[in-house]
Amino acid sequence: MGRSGAPGSVPAVEARNIAVRWWWRERPKGEWRLALAMVCPLVGILLGLMAYPLVSALYMSVTDKTIGSRGGYVGLSNFLQLAEDSIFRQTVGNAVVYTVVAVTIKTIVGMGLAVALARVGERGGTVRALILLPWVIPISITALAWWWMFDPMFSVINRGLRALGLAASGIPWLGDPFWARVAVILVNVWRGLPFFATVFLAGLLSIPRELYEAAETDGAGPLESFVRITLPLLRPVLSLVILYSVVMTVADFEIIYILTRGGPVNRTHLFATYAFQVGLEGTLIGKGAAIALFIFPVLAGASYFTLRIIRRGEEYA
Amino acid sequence: MEKVIRIDGEKVLTRREFLKAAGRAGAAAIVGYSFLAKPAGGAPARSVSMIHWSHFVPAYNPELERQVTEWSARRGVTARVDFVAYRDIPAKLAAEAESRTGHDVVQLRVFDAALYRRHLVPLDDVAQELERESGPWLPLARYLAFLEGRWYAVPWYYWSFPATINREHWARIGMGPANVAALDWNALLEAAERLHRQGTPVGMAISQTFDANDALYPLLWSFGGRTVDEKGNVIIESAETAAAVEYAKRLFRFMPREVLGWDDAANNRFILAGVGSWTPNAPSIWAVAKLQNLPIAGQIDHVPMPRGPKGRFRSASTLALGVWSFSPNVELAKDLIRHLLRPGNYARQVEASMGYNQPFLSKLSQHPYWRNEPVLRFYEPVREQLTVPGWPGPAGEGAQLVYTAFIVPLMFAKAVTGEMSTAEAIRWAARELRARYRR
């Protein structure tokens, strides 16, 4: 009773006792407790590695923090400054072009590749394994190889083009704003295509052959079968892959950082590379966080729809 | 009742057994980690670490390592140098300052000392002692590291950007190195046209790379253009800047278009491949060619940057040594800095860098290496006005932000590619400069 002197302490103690009793009564028991113990580390890791950086970035984006200083609260000032920042506006345009063009090409070519592989059937096992190579090798290594292939002096691509008589003076791959965009999109497509083709192929192989046979009996041609059977049945897979790819492409960093560092004339900067330049190289970490967070709504929307598609797929399964 | 964990209906282990096994594994992991994280027994050995860029002259890195090892053996401590790509140093420093952990001795480029001075230990005692021994300091050293009356870093060495030329290409248009050394920008333009026609063009980076800063600022300065005045007021919108940009547009016609995407090593390859005739660069191209016994080494020479209407300028990339305020080894770090700047050690660094490293202390520049190597006769001592991108503005955040965002190269790039007119490109640069200097 030694603490009873503090005003309001009795109800507080009672409330605590009620809470403790409730917790004791409702505490996880048996296997449920074991399950909880096993899940907790994962939740901890997710909170530490995903939630904390996100909350930290959100906080920094509303401060004028520079490297090593705490910074003060500035509200939405960083975001408003970005609206006036011509390099940032250029970056938004770059991200749209990069994502739309790369994902479109990957979808079309990936579908074509998947259809071709499906026709080859079991004989194409080696080819299937080989086309996965670009996707499984770390991009930091392959991007360096591409960088060398685009080198103005020693480009093997230019040498090939010259030998074929297609470009007498070679193409300034990384030196010209237009060709630099072509180059980074090309590498992104090369990298992502195997993923598209493999997932599409899995989707194609899961479509019952009877449907095609029935369509053929009814007089449908290959194109009609593709439009009326393949595409509708592949739609969940297609949507999932496209949305996933949008997330990965718009947030790309390595390809740009290694090949162009955002140049020439900022024509290949994406949010991640510009955020890195402003936040770490330029030390304006508050503004850098604001740039990085600008894509957050896009990524959150894409993630939401991806999850919905996955859930719908589970319902149908 | 004992709970049993089953897989596919088969008993694998009881819950108690599982928890015991997990507990033992956890304890083993903790014990193992504690052995790895701490030295076994006794007081931990003192350890000093240093970050340095991976030098463009490869022979320099082992010499630096040797000197640091020699110092550590003498002091009875352990020491190491981490070599990091030059381009990655800014992000590395930022991460260390933000996390308040990292190397004891850090290399600070250009305005880094001003940018990070809140996190650096003042090194007045070291700087003054070294000045007594080998001084005086060059004015550039004071401009960059002596801030608000204190030395926040000890200037170590710089490398500057004369023009690197291929003598044979110039000889084919009837010009020897002495003629090239006397060129002004207009004469270079005429020569560039002829060199372009013979398939051996001139080239300077007009891209988002540090070499572009060091090539284009001297062009701007020599036409009389400045980014800011001494107080940091943006004064880039001037007839002089317009003249420099217009000139760059004319010169660009005779350069390979790839200069818009060049990185710091691209102009090295441009000369080493035997293609280029002229490019602003420190003598690393020659040094690498010589180290690798490439035949082209004998064709390479260095001459001053061309003269403009308002003089002849040379840009410098500078390196100073600083000690983080959160370093646990401040006194040892200071001692290491003294060691690296002792005349004997410094001389060996100059030799290992093949004359690339230039000193901030006047007595250290009396090394015979530069006089004995004819290729470096225009490199050291510097006869042009020597300064850094950001001059004559105040050393500080604004200058560093403009430097790392490549605002001046971007201004030139926007104009030479036709993305903007000369006036628009300059206005764009003025806006970007104001945004960075007003902070």
Short mmCIF file of C-alpha atoms in Angstrom, two decimals, chain B:
data_model
loop_
_atom_site.label_atom_id
_atom_site.label_comp_id
_atom_site.label_asym_id
_atom_site.label_seq_id
_atom_site.Cartn_x
_atom_site.Cartn_y
_atom_site.Cartn_z
CA MET B 1 0.53 -33.36 -22.09
CA GLU B 2 3.67 -33.39 -24.19
CA LYS B 3 3.09 -31.73 -27.57
CA VAL B 4 4.63 -33.51 -30.50
CA ILE B 5 5.77 -31.88 -33.73
CA ARG B 6 4.79 -34.03 -36.69
CA ILE B 7 5.56 -33.81 -40.37
CA ASP B 8 3.24 -35.79 -42.64
CA GLY B 9 1.85 -37.47 -39.53
CA GLU B 10 5.22 -38.78 -38.38
CA LYS B 11 6.64 -37.76 -35.04
CA VAL B 12 9.79 -35.72 -35.54
CA LEU B 13 10.50 -34.40 -32.04
CA THR B 14 8.61 -33.29 -28.98
CA ARG B 15 8.02 -29.64 -28.39
CA ARG B 16 10.32 -29.75 -25.39
CA GLU B 17 13.06 -31.32 -27.48
CA PHE B 18 12.55 -28.69 -30.13
CA LEU B 19 12.77 -25.82 -27.64
CA LYS B 20 15.89 -27.29 -26.05
CA ALA B 21 17.56 -27.68 -29.43
CA ALA B 22 16.59 -24.15 -30.41
CA GLY B 23 17.90 -22.82 -27.10
CA ARG B 24 21.23 -24.60 -27.55
CA ALA B 25 21.55 -23.31 -31.10
CA GLY B 26 20.80 -19.76 -29.95
CA ALA B 27 23.33 -19.95 -27.12
CA ALA B 28 25.95 -21.34 -29.48
CA ALA B 29 25.30 -18.50 -31.91
CA ILE B 30 25.66 -15.87 -29.17
CA VAL B 31 28.87 -17.40 -27.83
CA GLY B 32 30.26 -17.78 -31.34
CA TYR B 33 29.45 -14.18 -32.19
CA SER B 34 31.09 -12.92 -29.01
CA PHE B 35 34.29 -14.75 -29.97
CA LEU B 36 34.21 -13.27 -33.44
CA ALA B 37 33.33 -9.75 -32.35
CA LYS B 38 36.02 -9.34 -29.70
CA PRO B 39 39.68 -10.23 -29.71
CA ALA B 40 40.40 -13.13 -27.42
CA GLY B 41 41.63 -11.98 -24.03
CA GLY B 42 43.45 -8.83 -22.92
CA ALA B 43 42.84 -5.24 -23.98
CA PRO B 44 41.74 -4.83 -27.58
CA ALA B 45 44.53 -3.74 -29.93
CA ARG B 46 44.15 -0.13 -31.07
CA SER B 47 43.30 0.07 -34.68
CA VAL B 48 43.37 3.05 -37.03
CA SER B 49 41.59 2.98 -40.36
CA MET B 50 41.82 5.29 -43.33
CA ILE B 51 39.77 5.68 -46.49
CA HIS B 52 41.46 6.64 -49.73
CA TRP B 53 40.38 6.57 -53.34
CA SER B 54 41.78 3.92 -55.62
CA HIS B 55 44.44 6.06 -57.26
CA PHE B 56 44.42 6.50 -61.04
CA VAL B 57 48.15 5.70 -61.01
CA PRO B 58 48.03 2.10 -59.75
CA ALA B 59 51.61 2.14 -58.40
CA TYR B 60 50.59 4.66 -55.74
CA ASN B 61 48.25 2.42 -53.74
CA PRO B 62 50.91 -0.11 -52.58
CA GLU B 63 53.26 2.73 -51.59
CA LEU B 64 50.56 4.33 -49.46
CA GLU B 65 49.80 0.98 -47.87
CA ARG B 66 53.50 0.46 -47.20
CA GLN B 67 53.81 3.83 -45.44
CA VAL B 68 50.75 3.21 -43.31
CA THR B 69 52.01 -0.25 -42.34
CA GLU B 70 55.43 1.20 -41.50
CA TRP B 71 53.77 3.77 -39.24
CA SER B 72 51.56 1.20 -37.54
CA ALA B 73 54.55 -1.05 -36.78
CA ARG B 74 56.40 1.91 -35.25
CA ARG B 75 53.42 2.88 -33.09
CA GLY B 76 52.50 -0.68 -32.10
CA VAL B 77 48.97 -0.41 -33.43
CA THR B 78 47.14 -1.98 -36.32
CA ALA B 79 46.20 0.16 -39.28
CA ARG B 80 44.58 -0.32 -42.64
CA VAL B 81 43.76 1.68 -45.75
CA ASP B 82 40.50 1.00 -47.56
CA PHE B 83 40.71 1.86 -51.24
CA VAL B 84 37.38 2.95 -52.70
CA ALA B 85 36.49 4.06 -56.23
CA TYR B 86 36.77 7.85 -56.47
CA ARG B 87 33.19 8.17 -57.62
CA ASP B 88 31.91 6.29 -54.55
CA ILE B 89 33.71 8.40 -51.95
CA PRO B 90 30.97 11.09 -51.49
CA ALA B 91 28.32 8.52 -50.59
CA LYS B 92 30.75 6.73 -48.29
CA LEU B 93 31.60 9.92 -46.40
CA ALA B 94 27.93 10.86 -46.13
CA ALA B 95 27.07 7.44 -44.68
CA GLU B 96 29.91 7.69 -42.14
CA ALA B 97 28.97 11.21 -41.03
CA GLU B 98 25.32 10.23 -40.71
CA SER B 99 25.93 7.03 -38.77
CA ARG B 100 28.79 8.59 -36.77
CA THR B 101 30.94 5.58 -37.35
CA GLY B 102 33.57 4.66 -39.88
CA HIS B 103 37.18 5.41 -40.67
CA ASP B 104 39.38 7.47 -38.38
CA VAL B 105 41.18 9.32 -41.17
CA VAL B 106 39.11 10.36 -44.15
CA GLN B 107 40.10 11.91 -47.45
CA LEU B 108 38.18 15.10 -48.13
CA ARG B 109 37.77 16.39 -51.65
CA VAL B 110 37.50 20.02 -52.65
CA PHE B 111 34.86 21.58 -50.31
CA ASP B 112 34.24 18.49 -48.17
CA ALA B 113 36.08 20.07 -45.22
CA ALA B 114 33.63 22.98 -45.29
CA LEU B 115 30.67 20.68 -45.76
CA TYR B 116 31.55 18.35 -42.90
CA ARG B 117 33.31 20.76 -40.54
CA ARG B 118 30.74 20.14 -37.79
CA HIS B 119 31.91 16.52 -37.74
CA LEU B 120 35.65 17.09 -38.01
CA VAL B 121 38.27 17.60 -35.35
CA PRO B 122 40.18 20.89 -35.87
CA LEU B 123 43.75 20.04 -36.88
CA ASP B 124 45.43 23.40 -36.20
CA ASP B 125 48.37 21.81 -34.39
CA VAL B 126 49.15 19.42 -37.25
CA ALA B 127 48.71 22.02 -40.00
CA GLN B 128 50.89 24.57 -38.21
CA GLU B 129 53.61 22.06 -37.46
CA LEU B 130 53.71 20.95 -41.09
CA GLU B 131 53.77 24.54 -42.30
CA ARG B 132 56.79 25.25 -40.06
CA GLU B 133 58.50 22.20 -41.51
CA SER B 134 57.68 22.47 -45.24
CA GLY B 135 55.52 25.57 -45.74
CA PRO B 136 54.09 27.92 -46.50
CA TRP B 137 50.74 26.50 -47.58
CA LEU B 138 49.50 27.45 -51.05
CA PRO B 139 46.62 29.97 -51.01
CA LEU B 140 44.38 27.21 -52.40
CA ALA B 141 45.06 25.12 -49.28
CA ARG B 142 43.85 27.92 -47.00
CA TYR B 143 40.81 28.57 -49.19
CA LEU B 144 39.64 24.97 -48.84
CA ALA B 145 40.66 23.85 -45.36
CA PHE B 146 41.20 26.96 -43.18
CA LEU B 147 37.65 27.84 -42.21
CA GLU B 148 36.47 30.37 -39.64
CA GLY B 149 40.02 30.64 -38.34
CA ARG B 150 40.67 26.93 -37.92
CA TRP B 151 42.18 24.12 -39.96
CA TYR B 152 39.44 21.51 -40.29
CA ALA B 153 41.57 19.35 -42.56
CA VAL B 154 45.20 19.04 -43.55
CA PRO B 155 45.59 19.60 -47.31
CA TRP B 156 47.51 16.62 -48.64
CA TYR B 157 47.83 16.72 -52.42
CA TYR B 158 46.04 17.80 -55.53
CA TRP B 159 46.13 16.86 -59.17
CA SER B 160 45.45 19.40 -61.85
CA PHE B 161 44.16 19.40 -65.38
CA PRO B 162 46.50 20.56 -68.10
CA ALA B 163 45.80 19.33 -71.61
CA THR B 164 47.04 15.85 -72.44
CA ILE B 165 48.02 15.63 -76.10
CA ASN B 166 49.20 13.07 -78.63
CA ARG B 167 52.29 14.67 -80.18
CA GLU B 168 52.19 12.61 -83.37
CA HIS B 169 48.64 13.62 -84.25
CA TRP B 170 49.55 17.28 -83.80
CA ALA B 171 52.75 16.82 -85.80
CA ARG B 172 50.67 15.66 -88.74
CA ILE B 173 49.02 19.08 -88.87
CA GLY B 174 52.41 20.71 -88.49
CA MET B 175 52.32 21.66 -84.83
CA GLY B 176 54.83 20.76 -82.16
CA PRO B 177 54.16 20.73 -78.39
CA ALA B 178 55.53 24.26 -78.03
CA ASN B 179 52.95 25.52 -80.55
CA VAL B 180 50.16 23.65 -78.78
CA ALA B 181 51.29 25.04 -75.43
CA ALA B 182 50.92 28.58 -76.77
CA LEU B 183 47.39 28.12 -78.16
CA ASP B 184 44.47 30.27 -77.21
CA TRP B 185 40.92 28.89 -77.45
CA ASN B 186 40.35 30.34 -80.95
CA ALA B 187 43.53 28.80 -82.28
CA LEU B 188 42.53 25.49 -80.70
CA LEU B 189 39.23 25.68 -82.56
CA GLU B 190 41.02 26.01 -85.91
CA ALA B 191 43.33 23.13 -85.04
CA ALA B 192 40.41 21.03 -83.78
CA GLU B 193 38.75 21.27 -87.19
CA ARG B 194 41.89 19.97 -88.91
CA LEU B 195 42.39 17.24 -86.32
CA HIS B 196 38.76 16.20 -86.74
CA ARG B 197 39.26 15.94 -90.51
CA GLN B 198 42.29 13.70 -90.08
CA GLY B 199 40.29 11.40 -87.78
CA THR B 200 42.08 12.26 -84.54
CA PRO B 201 39.68 14.64 -82.78
CA VAL B 202 39.99 16.66 -79.61
CA GLY B 203 37.62 15.80 -76.75
CA MET B 204 36.54 17.08 -73.36
CA ALA B 205 33.85 15.59 -71.13
CA ILE B 206 30.57 17.54 -71.27
CA SER B 207 28.81 15.08 -69.02
CA GLN B 208 27.89 14.33 -65.43
CA THR B 209 31.38 13.40 -64.35
CA PHE B 210 34.03 15.17 -62.28
CA ASP B 211 36.40 15.51 -65.23
CA ALA B 212 33.73 17.62 -66.93
CA ASN B 213 33.85 20.09 -64.04
CA ASP B 214 37.63 20.28 -64.34
CA ALA B 215 37.53 20.75 -68.11
CA LEU B 216 34.68 23.24 -68.41
CA TYR B 217 35.25 25.57 -65.45
CA PRO B 218 38.66 26.70 -66.84
CA LEU B 219 36.95 27.43 -70.17
CA LEU B 220 34.31 29.48 -68.36
CA TRP B 221 36.87 31.32 -66.24
CA SER B 222 39.18 32.12 -69.15
CA PHE B 223 36.31 33.88 -70.93
CA GLY B 224 35.64 35.85 -67.72
CA GLY B 225 32.57 33.90 -66.59
CA ARG B 226 32.03 33.04 -62.91
CA THR B 227 29.34 31.00 -61.20
CA VAL B 228 29.26 33.15 -58.02
CA ASP B 229 31.11 36.10 -56.52
CA GLU B 230 33.11 36.08 -53.26
CA LYS B 231 29.93 36.36 -51.20
CA GLY B 232 28.13 33.55 -52.97
CA ASN B 233 25.85 35.74 -55.12
CA VAL B 234 25.07 34.00 -58.39
CA ILE B 235 26.63 35.95 -61.27
CA ILE B 236 26.67 33.35 -64.01
CA GLU B 237 24.25 35.33 -66.19
CA SER B 238 26.81 37.41 -68.04
CA ALA B 239 28.07 38.13 -71.54
CA GLU B 240 31.31 36.36 -70.60
CA THR B 241 29.46 33.11 -69.77
CA ALA B 242 27.52 33.41 -73.02
CA ALA B 243 30.80 33.76 -74.94
CA ALA B 244 32.18 30.62 -73.26
CA VAL B 245 29.04 28.63 -74.05
CA GLU B 246 28.98 29.82 -77.65
CA TYR B 247 32.60 28.80 -77.98
CA ALA B 248 31.84 25.33 -76.57
CA LYS B 249 29.08 24.93 -79.16
CA ARG B 250 31.59 25.60 -81.95
CA LEU B 251 34.22 23.27 -80.48
CA PHE B 252 31.64 20.50 -79.91
CA ARG B 253 31.17 20.15 -83.68
CA PHE B 254 34.71 18.76 -83.88
CA MET B 255 34.45 16.41 -80.92
CA PRO B 256 32.96 12.91 -80.81
CA ARG B 257 29.36 13.05 -79.63
CA GLU B 258 30.21 10.49 -76.96
CA VAL B 259 31.72 13.26 -74.82
CA LEU B 260 28.16 13.84 -73.59
CA GLY B 261 28.29 10.49 -71.83
CA TRP B 262 31.94 10.27 -70.86
CA ASP B 263 32.93 9.11 -67.39
CA ASP B 264 36.22 9.99 -65.73
CA ALA B 265 38.09 7.17 -67.48
CA ALA B 266 36.62 7.69 -70.96
CA ASN B 267 39.09 10.36 -72.05
CA ASN B 268 41.92 8.13 -70.80
CA ARG B 269 40.74 5.43 -73.19
CA PHE B 270 40.26 8.09 -75.89
CA ILE B 271 43.98 8.92 -75.78
CA LEU B 272 45.29 5.42 -75.00
CA ALA B 273 43.39 3.96 -77.97
CA GLY B 274 45.36 6.34 -80.20
CA VAL B 275 42.20 8.15 -81.30
CA GLY B 276 42.31 11.44 -79.38
CA SER B 277 44.67 14.36 -79.95
CA TRP B 278 43.85 16.60 -77.00
CA THR B 279 41.92 16.27 -73.75
CA PRO B 280 42.08 18.01 -70.38
CA ASN B 281 43.46 15.49 -67.90
CA ALA B 282 46.05 14.98 -65.19
CA PRO B 283 49.07 12.84 -66.18
CA SER B 284 47.44 9.54 -65.27
CA ILE B 285 47.00 8.64 -68.94
CA TRP B 286 50.72 8.97 -69.53
CA ALA B 287 51.54 7.21 -66.25
CA VAL B 288 49.36 4.19 -67.05
CA ALA B 289 50.80 3.97 -70.58
CA LYS B 290 54.32 4.10 -69.19
CA LEU B 291 53.64 1.57 -66.42
CA GLN B 292 52.17 -0.85 -68.94
CA ASN B 293 54.94 -0.21 -71.50
CA LEU B 294 52.42 0.87 -74.12
CA PRO B 295 54.07 2.30 -77.24
CA ILE B 296 51.75 5.31 -77.05
CA ALA B 297 53.50 6.49 -73.87
CA GLY B 298 56.18 8.05 -76.06
CA GLN B 299 53.59 10.06 -77.99
CA ILE B 300 51.88 11.62 -74.97
CA ASP B 301 52.73 15.08 -73.69
CA HIS B 302 51.13 17.71 -71.46
CA VAL B 303 50.61 21.39 -72.25
CA PRO B 304 48.77 24.22 -70.49
CA MET B 305 45.07 24.73 -71.09
CA PRO B 306 44.44 27.33 -73.84
CA ARG B 307 44.40 31.01 -73.01
CA GLY B 308 41.11 32.93 -73.14
CA PRO B 309 40.32 36.64 -73.29
CA LYS B 310 40.57 36.81 -69.47
CA GLY B 311 43.57 34.60 -68.85
CA ARG B 312 44.72 31.03 -68.60
CA PHE B 313 43.27 28.82 -65.87
CA ARG B 314 43.81 25.33 -64.55
CA SER B 315 41.37 23.38 -62.41
CA ALA B 316 42.52 21.24 -59.52
CA SER B 317 40.99 18.26 -57.77
CA THR B 318 42.13 18.45 -54.20
CA LEU B 319 42.52 16.02 -51.35
CA ALA B 320 42.82 16.84 -47.67
CA LEU B 321 42.95 14.57 -44.66
CA GLY B 322 40.41 14.94 -41.89
CA VAL B 323 39.63 13.17 -38.62
CA TRP B 324 36.02 12.51 -37.64
CA SER B 325 35.04 13.98 -34.30
CA PHE B 326 33.56 10.60 -33.36
CA SER B 327 36.82 8.79 -34.00
CA PRO B 328 38.09 6.98 -30.88
CA ASN B 329 41.69 7.47 -32.09
CA VAL B 330 42.06 11.20 -32.69
CA GLU B 331 45.67 11.51 -31.52
CA LEU B 332 46.78 8.42 -33.44
CA ALA B 333 44.99 9.70 -36.52
CA LYS B 334 46.81 13.04 -36.24
CA ASP B 335 50.09 11.21 -35.92
CA LEU B 336 49.36 9.21 -39.06
CA ILE B 337 48.64 12.43 -40.96
CA ARG B 338 51.96 13.91 -39.79
CA HIS B 339 53.71 10.73 -40.91
CA LEU B 340 52.22 10.88 -44.40
CA LEU B 341 53.28 14.49 -44.85
CA ARG B 342 56.88 14.10 -43.66
CA PRO B 343 59.16 15.25 -46.54
CA GLY B 344 60.76 11.82 -47.04
CA ASN B 345 57.44 10.00 -47.19
CA TYR B 346 55.89 12.67 -49.32
CA ALA B 347 58.75 12.41 -51.83
CA ARG B 348 58.18 8.68 -52.18
CA GLN B 349 54.46 9.30 -52.69
CA VAL B 350 55.28 11.72 -55.51
CA GLU B 351 57.55 9.14 -57.11
CA ALA B 352 54.98 6.34 -56.73
CA SER B 353 52.31 8.53 -58.29
CA MET B 354 54.76 9.35 -61.11
CA GLY B 355 54.46 13.05 -60.37
CA TYR B 356 50.65 13.00 -60.45
CA ASN B 357 50.34 14.14 -56.81
CA GLN B 358 51.11 17.85 -56.44
CA PRO B 359 51.90 19.34 -53.03
CA PHE B 360 50.17 22.14 -51.15
CA LEU B 361 53.33 22.87 -49.17
CA SER B 362 55.85 24.94 -51.13
CA LYS B 363 59.01 23.13 -49.97
CA LEU B 364 57.58 19.77 -51.00
CA SER B 365 57.20 21.02 -54.58
CA GLN B 366 60.99 21.19 -54.92
CA HIS B 367 61.14 17.47 -55.63
CA PRO B 368 63.33 16.86 -58.73
CA TYR B 369 60.86 14.36 -60.21
CA TRP B 370 58.93 17.00 -62.15
CA ARG B 371 62.10 18.66 -63.46
CA ASN B 372 63.64 15.35 -64.53
CA GLU B 373 60.60 14.14 -66.41
CA PRO B 374 60.22 16.28 -69.57
CA VAL B 375 56.60 15.20 -70.07
CA LEU B 376 55.70 16.92 -66.79
CA ARG B 377 57.48 20.24 -67.46
CA PHE B 378 54.15 22.11 -67.78
CA TYR B 379 52.47 20.14 -65.00
CA GLU B 380 54.45 21.21 -61.95
CA PRO B 381 55.05 24.01 -61.13
CA VAL B 382 51.71 25.32 -62.33
CA ARG B 383 52.03 28.50 -64.38
CA GLU B 384 48.32 29.10 -65.05
CA GLN B 385 45.97 30.47 -62.40
CA LEU B 386 45.21 27.41 -60.30
CA THR B 387 41.87 27.07 -58.58
CA VAL B 388 38.89 24.79 -58.03
CA PRO B 389 35.32 24.68 -59.39
CA GLY B 390 33.33 26.96 -57.10
CA TRP B 391 35.97 29.67 -56.95
CA PRO B 392 35.79 32.56 -56.16
CA GLY B 393 32.73 31.85 -54.02
CA PRO B 394 32.84 30.94 -50.36
CA ALA B 395 34.02 27.44 -49.51
CA GLY B 396 30.93 25.65 -48.31
CA GLU B 397 27.84 23.65 -48.96
CA GLY B 398 26.65 25.59 -52.00
CA ALA B 399 29.90 25.11 -53.88
CA GLN B 400 30.00 21.39 -53.08
CA LEU B 401 26.37 20.86 -54.09
CA VAL B 402 26.94 22.58 -57.43
CA TYR B 403 30.10 20.52 -57.92
CA THR B 404 28.40 17.17 -57.26
CA ALA B 405 25.25 18.05 -59.25
CA PHE B 406 27.41 18.99 -62.29
CA ILE B 407 25.45 22.17 -62.91
CA VAL B 408 28.11 23.83 -65.09
CA PRO B 409 28.69 20.76 -67.31
CA LEU B 410 24.92 20.41 -67.64
CA MET B 411 24.62 24.04 -68.71
CA PHE B 412 27.17 23.43 -71.46
CA ALA B 413 25.54 20.12 -72.41
CA LYS B 414 22.08 21.66 -72.73
CA ALA B 415 23.47 24.33 -75.04
CA VAL B 416 25.71 22.19 -77.24
CA THR B 417 23.00 19.58 -77.82
CA GLY B 418 20.51 22.28 -78.80
CA GLU B 419 18.14 21.27 -76.01
CA MET B 420 18.23 24.93 -74.94
CA SER B 421 19.52 28.13 -76.45
CA THR B 422 22.63 29.64 -74.89
CA ALA B 423 20.55 32.19 -72.96
CA GLU B 424 18.09 29.54 -71.73
CA ALA B 425 20.89 27.22 -70.62
CA ILE B 426 22.54 30.01 -68.65
CA ARG B 427 19.22 31.01 -67.06
CA TRP B 428 18.65 27.36 -66.14
CA ALA B 429 22.11 27.18 -64.54
CA ALA B 430 21.47 30.42 -62.63
CA ARG B 431 18.26 28.99 -61.16
CA GLU B 432 20.00 25.77 -60.14
CA LEU B 433 22.92 27.69 -58.63
CA ARG B 434 20.59 29.95 -56.60
CA ALA B 435 18.70 26.92 -55.29
CA ARG B 436 21.97 25.48 -53.97
CA TYR B 437 23.66 28.64 -52.71
CA ARG B 438 20.62 30.02 -50.85
CA ARG B 439 20.43 27.07 -48.48
#
